[in-house]
Tab-separated table of C-alpha atoms in Angstrom:
chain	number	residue	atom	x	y	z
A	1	UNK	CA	12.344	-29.325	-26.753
A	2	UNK	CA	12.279	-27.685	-23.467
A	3	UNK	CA	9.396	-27.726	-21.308
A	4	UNK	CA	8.425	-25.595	-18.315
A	5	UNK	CA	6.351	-27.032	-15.093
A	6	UNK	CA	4.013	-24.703	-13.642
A	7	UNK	CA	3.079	-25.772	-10.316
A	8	UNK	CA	-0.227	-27.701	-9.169
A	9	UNK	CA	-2.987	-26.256	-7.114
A	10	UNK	CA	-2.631	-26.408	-3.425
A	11	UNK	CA	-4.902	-29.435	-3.375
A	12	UNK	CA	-3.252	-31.560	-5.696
A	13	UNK	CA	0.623	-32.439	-6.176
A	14	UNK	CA	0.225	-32.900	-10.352
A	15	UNK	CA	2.415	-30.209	-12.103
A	16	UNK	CA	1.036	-29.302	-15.625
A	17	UNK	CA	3.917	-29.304	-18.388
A	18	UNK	CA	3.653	-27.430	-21.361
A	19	UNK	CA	6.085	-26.977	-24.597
A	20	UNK	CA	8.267	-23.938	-24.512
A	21	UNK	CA	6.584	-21.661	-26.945
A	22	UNK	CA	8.381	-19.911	-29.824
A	23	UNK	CA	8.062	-16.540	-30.257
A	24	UNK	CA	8.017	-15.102	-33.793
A	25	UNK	CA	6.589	-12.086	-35.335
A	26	UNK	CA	4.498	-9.865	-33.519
A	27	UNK	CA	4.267	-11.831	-30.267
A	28	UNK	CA	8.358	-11.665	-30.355
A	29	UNK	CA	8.233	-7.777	-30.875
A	30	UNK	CA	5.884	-7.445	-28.158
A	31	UNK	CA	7.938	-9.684	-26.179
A	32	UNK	CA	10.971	-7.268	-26.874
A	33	UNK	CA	9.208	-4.689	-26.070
A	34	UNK	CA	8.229	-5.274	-22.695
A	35	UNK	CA	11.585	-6.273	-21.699
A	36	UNK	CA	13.033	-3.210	-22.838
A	37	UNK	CA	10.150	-1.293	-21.281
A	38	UNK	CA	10.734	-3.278	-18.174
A	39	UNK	CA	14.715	-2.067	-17.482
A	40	UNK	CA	14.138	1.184	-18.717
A	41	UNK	CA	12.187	1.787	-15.603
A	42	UNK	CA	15.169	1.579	-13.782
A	43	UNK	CA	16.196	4.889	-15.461
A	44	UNK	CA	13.083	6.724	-15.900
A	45	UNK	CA	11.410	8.443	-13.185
A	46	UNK	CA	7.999	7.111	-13.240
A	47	UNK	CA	8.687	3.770	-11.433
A	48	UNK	CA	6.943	0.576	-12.972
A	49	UNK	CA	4.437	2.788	-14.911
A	50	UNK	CA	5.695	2.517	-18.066
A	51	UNK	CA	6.171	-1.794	-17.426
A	52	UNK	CA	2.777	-1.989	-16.550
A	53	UNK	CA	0.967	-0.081	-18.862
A	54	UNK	CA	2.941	-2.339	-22.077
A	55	UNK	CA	1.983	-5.417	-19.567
A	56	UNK	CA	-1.748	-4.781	-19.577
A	57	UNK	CA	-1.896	-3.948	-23.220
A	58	UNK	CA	-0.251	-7.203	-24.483
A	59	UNK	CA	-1.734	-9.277	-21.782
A	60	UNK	CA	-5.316	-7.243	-21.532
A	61	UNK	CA	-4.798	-7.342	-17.326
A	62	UNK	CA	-7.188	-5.337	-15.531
A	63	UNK	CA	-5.297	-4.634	-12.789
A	64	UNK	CA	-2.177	-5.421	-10.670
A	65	UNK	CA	1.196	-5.010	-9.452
A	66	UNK	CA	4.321	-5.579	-7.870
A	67	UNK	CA	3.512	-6.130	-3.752
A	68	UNK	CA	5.626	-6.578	-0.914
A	69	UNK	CA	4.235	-8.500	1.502
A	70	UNK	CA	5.288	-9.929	5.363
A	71	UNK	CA	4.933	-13.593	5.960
A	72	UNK	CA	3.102	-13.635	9.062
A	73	UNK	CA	0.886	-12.406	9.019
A	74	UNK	CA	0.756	-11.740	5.644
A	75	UNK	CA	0.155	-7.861	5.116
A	76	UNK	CA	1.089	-5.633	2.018
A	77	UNK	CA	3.956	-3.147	3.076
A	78	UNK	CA	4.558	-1.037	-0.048
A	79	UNK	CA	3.965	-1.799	-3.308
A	80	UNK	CA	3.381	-0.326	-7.211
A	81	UNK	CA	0.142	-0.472	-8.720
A	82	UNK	CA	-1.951	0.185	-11.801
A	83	UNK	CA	-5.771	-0.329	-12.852
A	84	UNK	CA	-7.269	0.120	-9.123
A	85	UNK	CA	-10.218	2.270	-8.760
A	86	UNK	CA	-9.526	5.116	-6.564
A	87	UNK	CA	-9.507	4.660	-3.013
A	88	UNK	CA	-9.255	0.782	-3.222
A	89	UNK	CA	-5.701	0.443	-2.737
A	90	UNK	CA	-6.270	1.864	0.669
A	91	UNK	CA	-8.799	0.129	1.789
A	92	UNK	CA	-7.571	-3.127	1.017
A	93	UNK	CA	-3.849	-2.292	3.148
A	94	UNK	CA	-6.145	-1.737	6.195
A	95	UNK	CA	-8.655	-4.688	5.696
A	96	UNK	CA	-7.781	-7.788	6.803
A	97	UNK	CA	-8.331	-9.182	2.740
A	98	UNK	CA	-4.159	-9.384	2.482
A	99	UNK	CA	-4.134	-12.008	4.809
A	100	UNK	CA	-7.203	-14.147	3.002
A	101	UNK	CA	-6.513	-13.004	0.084
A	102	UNK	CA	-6.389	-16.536	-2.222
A	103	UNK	CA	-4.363	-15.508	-5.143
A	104	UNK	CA	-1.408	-13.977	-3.177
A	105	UNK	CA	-1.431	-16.742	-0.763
A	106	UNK	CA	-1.320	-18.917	-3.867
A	107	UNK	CA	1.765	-16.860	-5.724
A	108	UNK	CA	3.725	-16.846	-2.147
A	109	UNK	CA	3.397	-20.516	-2.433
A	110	UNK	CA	4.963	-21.159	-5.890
A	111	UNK	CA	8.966	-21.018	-6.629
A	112	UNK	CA	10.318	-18.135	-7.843
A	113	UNK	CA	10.075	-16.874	-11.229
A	114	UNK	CA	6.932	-19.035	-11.924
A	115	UNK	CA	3.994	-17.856	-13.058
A	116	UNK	CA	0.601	-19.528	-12.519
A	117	UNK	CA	-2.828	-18.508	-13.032
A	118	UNK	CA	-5.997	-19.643	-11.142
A	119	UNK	CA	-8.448	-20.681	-13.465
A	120	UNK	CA	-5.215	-22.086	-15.878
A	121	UNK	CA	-7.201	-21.585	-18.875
A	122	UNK	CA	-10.345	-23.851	-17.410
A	123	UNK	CA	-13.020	-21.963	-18.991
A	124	UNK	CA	-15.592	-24.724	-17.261
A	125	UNK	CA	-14.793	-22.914	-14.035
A	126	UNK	CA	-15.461	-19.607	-12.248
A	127	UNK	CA	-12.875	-17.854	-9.719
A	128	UNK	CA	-16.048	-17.097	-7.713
A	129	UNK	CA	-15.865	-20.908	-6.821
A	130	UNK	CA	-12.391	-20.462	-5.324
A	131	UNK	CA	-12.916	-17.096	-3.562
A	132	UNK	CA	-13.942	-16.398	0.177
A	133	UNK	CA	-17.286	-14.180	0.201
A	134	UNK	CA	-15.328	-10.851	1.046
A	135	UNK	CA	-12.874	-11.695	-2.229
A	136	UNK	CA	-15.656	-12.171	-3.954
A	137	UNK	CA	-17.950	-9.211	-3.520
A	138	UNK	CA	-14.758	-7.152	-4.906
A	139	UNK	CA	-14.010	-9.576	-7.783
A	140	UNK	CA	-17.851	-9.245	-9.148
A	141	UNK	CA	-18.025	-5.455	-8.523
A	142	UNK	CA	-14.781	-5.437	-10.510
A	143	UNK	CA	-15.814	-7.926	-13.667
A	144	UNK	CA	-12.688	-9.915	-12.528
A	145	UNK	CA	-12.513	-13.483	-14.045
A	146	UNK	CA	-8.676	-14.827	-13.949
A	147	UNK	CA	-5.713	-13.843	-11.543
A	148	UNK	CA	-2.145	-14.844	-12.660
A	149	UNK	CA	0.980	-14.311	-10.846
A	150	UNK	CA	4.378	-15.605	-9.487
A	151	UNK	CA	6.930	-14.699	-6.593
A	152	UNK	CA	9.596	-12.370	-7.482
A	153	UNK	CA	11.809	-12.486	-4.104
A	154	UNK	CA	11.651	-14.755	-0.834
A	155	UNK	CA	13.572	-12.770	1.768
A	156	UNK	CA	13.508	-13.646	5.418
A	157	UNK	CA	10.040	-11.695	6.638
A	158	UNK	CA	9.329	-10.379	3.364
A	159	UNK	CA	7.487	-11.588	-0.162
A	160	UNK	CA	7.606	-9.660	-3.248
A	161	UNK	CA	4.686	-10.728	-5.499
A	162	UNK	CA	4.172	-9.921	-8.873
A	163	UNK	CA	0.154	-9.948	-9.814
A	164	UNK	CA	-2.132	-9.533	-12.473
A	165	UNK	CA	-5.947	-9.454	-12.427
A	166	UNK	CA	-8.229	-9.778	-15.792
A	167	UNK	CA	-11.504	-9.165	-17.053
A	168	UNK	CA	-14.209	-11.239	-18.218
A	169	UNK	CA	-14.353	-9.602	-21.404
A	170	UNK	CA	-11.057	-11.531	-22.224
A	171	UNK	CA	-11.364	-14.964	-20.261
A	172	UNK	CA	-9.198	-16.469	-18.342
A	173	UNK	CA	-5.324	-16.518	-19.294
A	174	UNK	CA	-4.168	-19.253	-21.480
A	175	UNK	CA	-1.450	-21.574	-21.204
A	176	UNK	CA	-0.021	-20.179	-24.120
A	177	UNK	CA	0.105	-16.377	-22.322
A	178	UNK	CA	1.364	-17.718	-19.304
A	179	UNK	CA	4.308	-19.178	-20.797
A	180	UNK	CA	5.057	-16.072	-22.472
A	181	UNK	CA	5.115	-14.359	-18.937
A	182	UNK	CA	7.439	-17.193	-17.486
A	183	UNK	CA	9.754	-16.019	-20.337
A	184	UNK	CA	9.326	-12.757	-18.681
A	185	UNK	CA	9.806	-13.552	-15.005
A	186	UNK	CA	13.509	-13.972	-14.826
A	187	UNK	CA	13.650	-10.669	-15.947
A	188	UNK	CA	10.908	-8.722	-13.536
A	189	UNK	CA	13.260	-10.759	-10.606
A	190	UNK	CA	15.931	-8.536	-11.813
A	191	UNK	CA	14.421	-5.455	-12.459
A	192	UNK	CA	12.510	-5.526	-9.028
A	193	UNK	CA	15.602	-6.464	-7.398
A	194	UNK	CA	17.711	-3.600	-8.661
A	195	UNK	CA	15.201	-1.438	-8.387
A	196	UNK	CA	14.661	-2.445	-4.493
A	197	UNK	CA	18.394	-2.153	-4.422
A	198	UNK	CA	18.425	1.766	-5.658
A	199	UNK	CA	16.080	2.430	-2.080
A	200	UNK	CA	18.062	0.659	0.021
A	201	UNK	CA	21.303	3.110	-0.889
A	202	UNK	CA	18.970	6.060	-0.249
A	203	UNK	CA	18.346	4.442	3.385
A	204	UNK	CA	21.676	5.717	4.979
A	205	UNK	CA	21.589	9.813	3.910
A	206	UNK	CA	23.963	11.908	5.498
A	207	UNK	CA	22.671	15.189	3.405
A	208	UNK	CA	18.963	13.688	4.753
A	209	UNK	CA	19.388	13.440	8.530
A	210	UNK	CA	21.536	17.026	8.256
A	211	UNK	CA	18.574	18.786	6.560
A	212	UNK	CA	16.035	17.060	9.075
A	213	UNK	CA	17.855	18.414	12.132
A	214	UNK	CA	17.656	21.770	10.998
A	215	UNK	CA	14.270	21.278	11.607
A	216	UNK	CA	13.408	21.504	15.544
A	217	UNK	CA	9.546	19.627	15.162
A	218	UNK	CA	9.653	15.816	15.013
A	219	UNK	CA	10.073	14.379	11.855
A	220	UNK	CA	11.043	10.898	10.370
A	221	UNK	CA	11.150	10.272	6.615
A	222	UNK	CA	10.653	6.565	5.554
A	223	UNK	CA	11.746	5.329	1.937
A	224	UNK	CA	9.780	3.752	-0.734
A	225	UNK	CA	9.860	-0.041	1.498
A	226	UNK	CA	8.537	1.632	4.438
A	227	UNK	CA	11.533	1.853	6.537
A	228	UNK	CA	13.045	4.543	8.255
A	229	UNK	CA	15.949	6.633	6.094
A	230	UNK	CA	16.308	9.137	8.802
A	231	UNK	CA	14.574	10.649	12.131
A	232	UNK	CA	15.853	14.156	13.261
A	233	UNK	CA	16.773	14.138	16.673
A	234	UNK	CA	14.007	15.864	17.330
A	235	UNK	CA	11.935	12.258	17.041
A	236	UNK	CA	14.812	10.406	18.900
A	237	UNK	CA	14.167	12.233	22.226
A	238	UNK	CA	10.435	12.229	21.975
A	239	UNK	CA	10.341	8.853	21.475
A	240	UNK	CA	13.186	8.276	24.237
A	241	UNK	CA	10.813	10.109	26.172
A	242	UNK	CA	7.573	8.227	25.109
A	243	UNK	CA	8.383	4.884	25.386
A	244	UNK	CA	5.509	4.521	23.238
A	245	UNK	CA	7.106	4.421	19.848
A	246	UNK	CA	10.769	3.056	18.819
A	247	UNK	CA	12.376	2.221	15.568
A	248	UNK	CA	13.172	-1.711	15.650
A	249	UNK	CA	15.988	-3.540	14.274
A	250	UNK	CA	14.120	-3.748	10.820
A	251	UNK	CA	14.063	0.324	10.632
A	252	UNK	CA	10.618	-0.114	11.120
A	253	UNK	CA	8.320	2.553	13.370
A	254	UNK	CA	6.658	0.673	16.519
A	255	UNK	CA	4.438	1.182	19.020
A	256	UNK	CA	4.216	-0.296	22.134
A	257	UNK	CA	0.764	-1.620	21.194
A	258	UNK	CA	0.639	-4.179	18.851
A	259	UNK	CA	-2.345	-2.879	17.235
A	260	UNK	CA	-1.398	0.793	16.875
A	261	UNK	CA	1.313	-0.935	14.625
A	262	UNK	CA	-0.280	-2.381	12.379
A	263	UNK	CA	-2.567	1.023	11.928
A	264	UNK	CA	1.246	2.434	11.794
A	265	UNK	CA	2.536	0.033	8.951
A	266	UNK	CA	-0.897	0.031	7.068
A	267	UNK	CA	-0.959	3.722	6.899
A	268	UNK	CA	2.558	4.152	5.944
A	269	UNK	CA	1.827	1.375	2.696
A	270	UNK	CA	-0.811	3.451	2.252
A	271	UNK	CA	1.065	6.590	1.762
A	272	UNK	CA	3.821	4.785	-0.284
A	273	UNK	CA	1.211	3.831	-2.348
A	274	UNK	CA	-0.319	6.878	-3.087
A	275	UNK	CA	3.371	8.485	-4.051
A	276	UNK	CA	3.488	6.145	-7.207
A	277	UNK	CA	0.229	7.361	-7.725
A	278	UNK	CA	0.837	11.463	-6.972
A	279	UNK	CA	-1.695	11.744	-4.550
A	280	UNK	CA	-0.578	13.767	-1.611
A	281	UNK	CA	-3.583	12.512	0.628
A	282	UNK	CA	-2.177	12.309	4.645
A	283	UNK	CA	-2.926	9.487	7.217
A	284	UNK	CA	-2.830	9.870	10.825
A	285	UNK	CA	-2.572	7.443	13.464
A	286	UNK	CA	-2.748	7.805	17.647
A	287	UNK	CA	-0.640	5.861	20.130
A	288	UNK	CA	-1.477	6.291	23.487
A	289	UNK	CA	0.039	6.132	26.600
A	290	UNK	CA	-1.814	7.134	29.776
A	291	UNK	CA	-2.683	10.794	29.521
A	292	UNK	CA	0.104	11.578	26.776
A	293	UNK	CA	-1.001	11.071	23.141
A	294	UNK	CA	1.578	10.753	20.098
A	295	UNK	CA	-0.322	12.073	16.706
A	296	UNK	CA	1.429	10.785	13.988
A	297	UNK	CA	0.755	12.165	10.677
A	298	UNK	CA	1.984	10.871	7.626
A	299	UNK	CA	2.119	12.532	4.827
A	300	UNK	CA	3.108	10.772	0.860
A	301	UNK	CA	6.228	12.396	-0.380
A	302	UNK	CA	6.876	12.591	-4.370
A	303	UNK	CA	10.410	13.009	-5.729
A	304	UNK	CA	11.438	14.035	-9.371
A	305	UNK	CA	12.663	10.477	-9.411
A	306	UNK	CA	10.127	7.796	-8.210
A	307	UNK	CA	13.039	5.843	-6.075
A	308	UNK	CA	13.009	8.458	-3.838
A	309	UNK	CA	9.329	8.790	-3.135
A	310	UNK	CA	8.576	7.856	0.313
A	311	UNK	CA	6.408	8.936	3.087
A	312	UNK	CA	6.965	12.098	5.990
A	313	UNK	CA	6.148	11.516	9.448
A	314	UNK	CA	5.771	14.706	11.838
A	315	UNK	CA	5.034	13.820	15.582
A	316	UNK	CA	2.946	16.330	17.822
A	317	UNK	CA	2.678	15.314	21.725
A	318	UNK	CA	-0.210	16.193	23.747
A	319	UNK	CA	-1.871	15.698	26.717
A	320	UNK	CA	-5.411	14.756	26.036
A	321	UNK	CA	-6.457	15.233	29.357
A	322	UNK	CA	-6.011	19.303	28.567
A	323	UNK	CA	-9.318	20.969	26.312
A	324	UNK	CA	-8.153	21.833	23.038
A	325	UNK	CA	-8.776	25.764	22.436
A	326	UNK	CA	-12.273	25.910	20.898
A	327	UNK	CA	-11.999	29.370	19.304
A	328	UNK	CA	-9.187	28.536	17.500
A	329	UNK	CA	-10.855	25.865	15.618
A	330	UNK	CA	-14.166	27.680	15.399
A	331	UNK	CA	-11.973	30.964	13.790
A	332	UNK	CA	-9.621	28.278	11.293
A	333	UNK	CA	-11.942	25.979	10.097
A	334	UNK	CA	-15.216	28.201	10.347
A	335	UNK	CA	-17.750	26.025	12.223
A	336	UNK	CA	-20.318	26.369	14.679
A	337	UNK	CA	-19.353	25.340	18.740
A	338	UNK	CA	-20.869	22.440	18.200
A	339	UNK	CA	-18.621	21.360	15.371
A	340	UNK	CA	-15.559	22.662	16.883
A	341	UNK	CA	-16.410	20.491	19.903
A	342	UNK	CA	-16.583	17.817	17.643
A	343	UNK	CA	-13.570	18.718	15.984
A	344	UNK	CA	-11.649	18.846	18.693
A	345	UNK	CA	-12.638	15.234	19.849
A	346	UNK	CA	-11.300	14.327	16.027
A	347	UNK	CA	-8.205	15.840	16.960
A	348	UNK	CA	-7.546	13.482	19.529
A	349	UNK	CA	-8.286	10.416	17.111
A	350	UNK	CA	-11.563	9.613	18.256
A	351	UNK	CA	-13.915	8.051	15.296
A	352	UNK	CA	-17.079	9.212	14.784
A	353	UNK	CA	-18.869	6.901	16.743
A	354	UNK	CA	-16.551	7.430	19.816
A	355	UNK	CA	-17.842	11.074	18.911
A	356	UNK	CA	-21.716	10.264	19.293
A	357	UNK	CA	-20.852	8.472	22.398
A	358	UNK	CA	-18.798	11.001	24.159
A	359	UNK	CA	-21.408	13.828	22.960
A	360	UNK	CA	-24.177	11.608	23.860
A	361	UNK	CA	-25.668	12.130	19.976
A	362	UNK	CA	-26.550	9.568	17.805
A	363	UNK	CA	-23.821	8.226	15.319
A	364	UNK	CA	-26.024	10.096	11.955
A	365	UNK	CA	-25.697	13.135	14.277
A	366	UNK	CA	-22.000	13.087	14.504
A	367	UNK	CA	-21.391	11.734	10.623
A	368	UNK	CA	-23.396	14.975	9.727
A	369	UNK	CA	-20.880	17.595	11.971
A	370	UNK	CA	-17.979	15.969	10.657
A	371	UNK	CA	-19.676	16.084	6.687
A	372	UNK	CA	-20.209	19.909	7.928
A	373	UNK	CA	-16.613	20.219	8.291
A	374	UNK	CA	-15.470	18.567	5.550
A	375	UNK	CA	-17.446	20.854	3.246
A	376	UNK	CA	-16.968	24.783	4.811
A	377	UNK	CA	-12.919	23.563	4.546
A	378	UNK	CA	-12.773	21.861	1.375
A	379	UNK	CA	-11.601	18.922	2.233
A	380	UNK	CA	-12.333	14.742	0.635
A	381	UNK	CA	-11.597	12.903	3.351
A	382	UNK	CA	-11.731	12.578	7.702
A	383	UNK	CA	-7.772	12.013	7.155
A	384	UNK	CA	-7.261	14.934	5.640
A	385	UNK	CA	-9.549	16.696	8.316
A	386	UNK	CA	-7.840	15.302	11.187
A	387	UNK	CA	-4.478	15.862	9.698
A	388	UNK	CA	-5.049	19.786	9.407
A	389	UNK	CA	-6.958	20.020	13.189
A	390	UNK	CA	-3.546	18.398	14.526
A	391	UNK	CA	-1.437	20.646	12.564
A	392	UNK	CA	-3.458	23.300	13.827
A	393	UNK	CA	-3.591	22.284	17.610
A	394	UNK	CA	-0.187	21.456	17.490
């Protein structure tokens, strides 16, 4: 009988071997099932929905996904979800949890097409006794008590990781389940691969770059990976002109600051990430280059088929050393002078407490104008504030 290794903890070299199960009855219809579910997401036009929702019935996972990830450091880039609460997928891209984070760090570790788990079944332990303090204030909040997960892909720079999270209610995995997702993993390689494959041919569109030149504002559209598929010449001169952002040899957008980068990549994941989702909530991040400012704001864009999601970037230049016109905001978003004075400092990507400190307030004092704002314009979120006051100084 065949039996299948699944890779010891980082601290110790011993590899666990377990018989191959055999499937039969309903665990062998369910195991059909998801297969079939699996491939027929390469037809359908709701991404890995469909996968993941058969996934966490059979398995009872809490939450997951499939994650791509950069080596070093190692930072989500785009990725399909399911079972987050609202609003966490975004705050985890720009925390620095991704690059602590011990069960991904663990999965990148293992071969490909391996499954492993971090409890293993050990109901004597607690995944709170393996977590850093920051993991672990999100694991209790969400009832989390198991992790399992395995590498799909190893490309040069990049990590696709495959991850599913589990409640208490159900203990940790078994041995038993996480053979039957090893049967699995051969399959998720391919279906993540040709699915991967299917954005990559929509990276080089003629039709794309024609319809984005027609357009004479700045604008870049990046694919469902986070890389460029086209910028209208528009963006080529201004940033020829800039110097402060480029597209590098990866079809990645740059800045000439390391940091604004990273708030670049992070926002973009985040955008990608809320296309699977439908959630047309923008980002918008600053670079800055002496006087000259570069808004960039990025908005999620949602296709008929979920391969061609992706994210829009529209580029406004400014000067910030020039006063933004005052009335205008006080007459478009309906606020006082005081709040269009504050707006206007939002507008040129300060935070609220660069706000307090260039108003001379206190930082409750500036929270409350921007709260103000938020709630005569009907807006969620400071991104989407900041996103319509550039549009609107623009």
């Amino acid at each position: 009988m065949t039996n299948a290794s699944i890779p010891g903890s980082s601290d110790s070299n011993t590899e666990l071997a377990f018989p191959f199960p055999a499937l039969g009855g309903e665990d062998l219809q369910a195991y059909n099932t998801l297969v079939s579910t699996l491939y027929r997401c390469l037809h359908d036009n709701t991404g890995f929905q469909p996968f993941f929702d058969a996934f966490k019935n059979h398995f009872k996972a809490l939450q997951g996904g499939i994650l791509g990830l950069t080596s070093n450091p190692q930072r989500m880039i785009y990725g399909w979800t399911f079972g987050y609460p609202e609003g966490f997928e975004e705050w985890y891209i720009n925390s620095d949890l991704p690059e602590r984070d011990e069960a991904l760090t663990h999965y990148v570790k293992l071969p490909p097409r391996q499954f492993d788990s971090l409890l293993r079944g050990d109901t004597s332990r607690s995944i709170l006794d393996i977590l850093s303090p920051q993991s672990r204030a999100w694991v209790e909040e969400a009832g989390m008590v198991d992790s399992a997960g395995m590498l799909v892909t190893r490309e040069t720079g990049t990590n696709v990781v495959f991850i599913a999270n589990r409640h208490k209610e159900f203990g940790p995995y078994t041995s038993d389940e996480l053979l039957q997702m090893n049967l699995l993993a051969p399959h998720i390689e391919n279906a993540v691969a040709l699915h991967l494959k299917l954005y990559e041919t929509r990276s080089d569109n003629e039709n794309l770059a024609t319809a984005l030149n027609h357009v004479k504002k700045p604008l870049i559209v990046f694919n469902a990976l986070g890389n460029v598929a086209q910028a209208n010449d528009a963006a080529q001169a201004l940033m020829e002109n800039s110097k402060s952002l480029s597209i590098n040899d990866s079809e990645r957008l740059q800045s000439s600051d390391s940091q604004i980068t990273r708030k670049l990549q992070d926002a973009i994941t985040t955008c990608i990430v809320l296309s699977h989702k439908g959630i047309l909530s923008p980002q918008t991040v600053f670079t800055r280059r002496g006087q000259e400012r570069i808004a960039v704001c990025l908005t999620p864009l949602i296709a008929d088929s979920a391969e061609n999601n992706g994210v829009l970037a529209e580029l406004f230049s400014f000067d910030s050393s020039l006063e933004p016109d005052h009335d205008r905001l006080q007459a478009l978003f309906h606020c006082t002078p005081t709040e269009a004075a504050v707006a206007a400092l939002l507008a040129q990507g300060l935070s609220a407490s660069d706000v307090a400190e260039r108003k001379q307030i206190s930082i409750h004092t500036a929270r409350q104008h921007i709260k103000s704002l938020l709630a005569k314009n009907g807006y969620r979120k400071q991104t989407e504030l900041v996103s319509m006051l550039v549009r609107a100084l623009a």
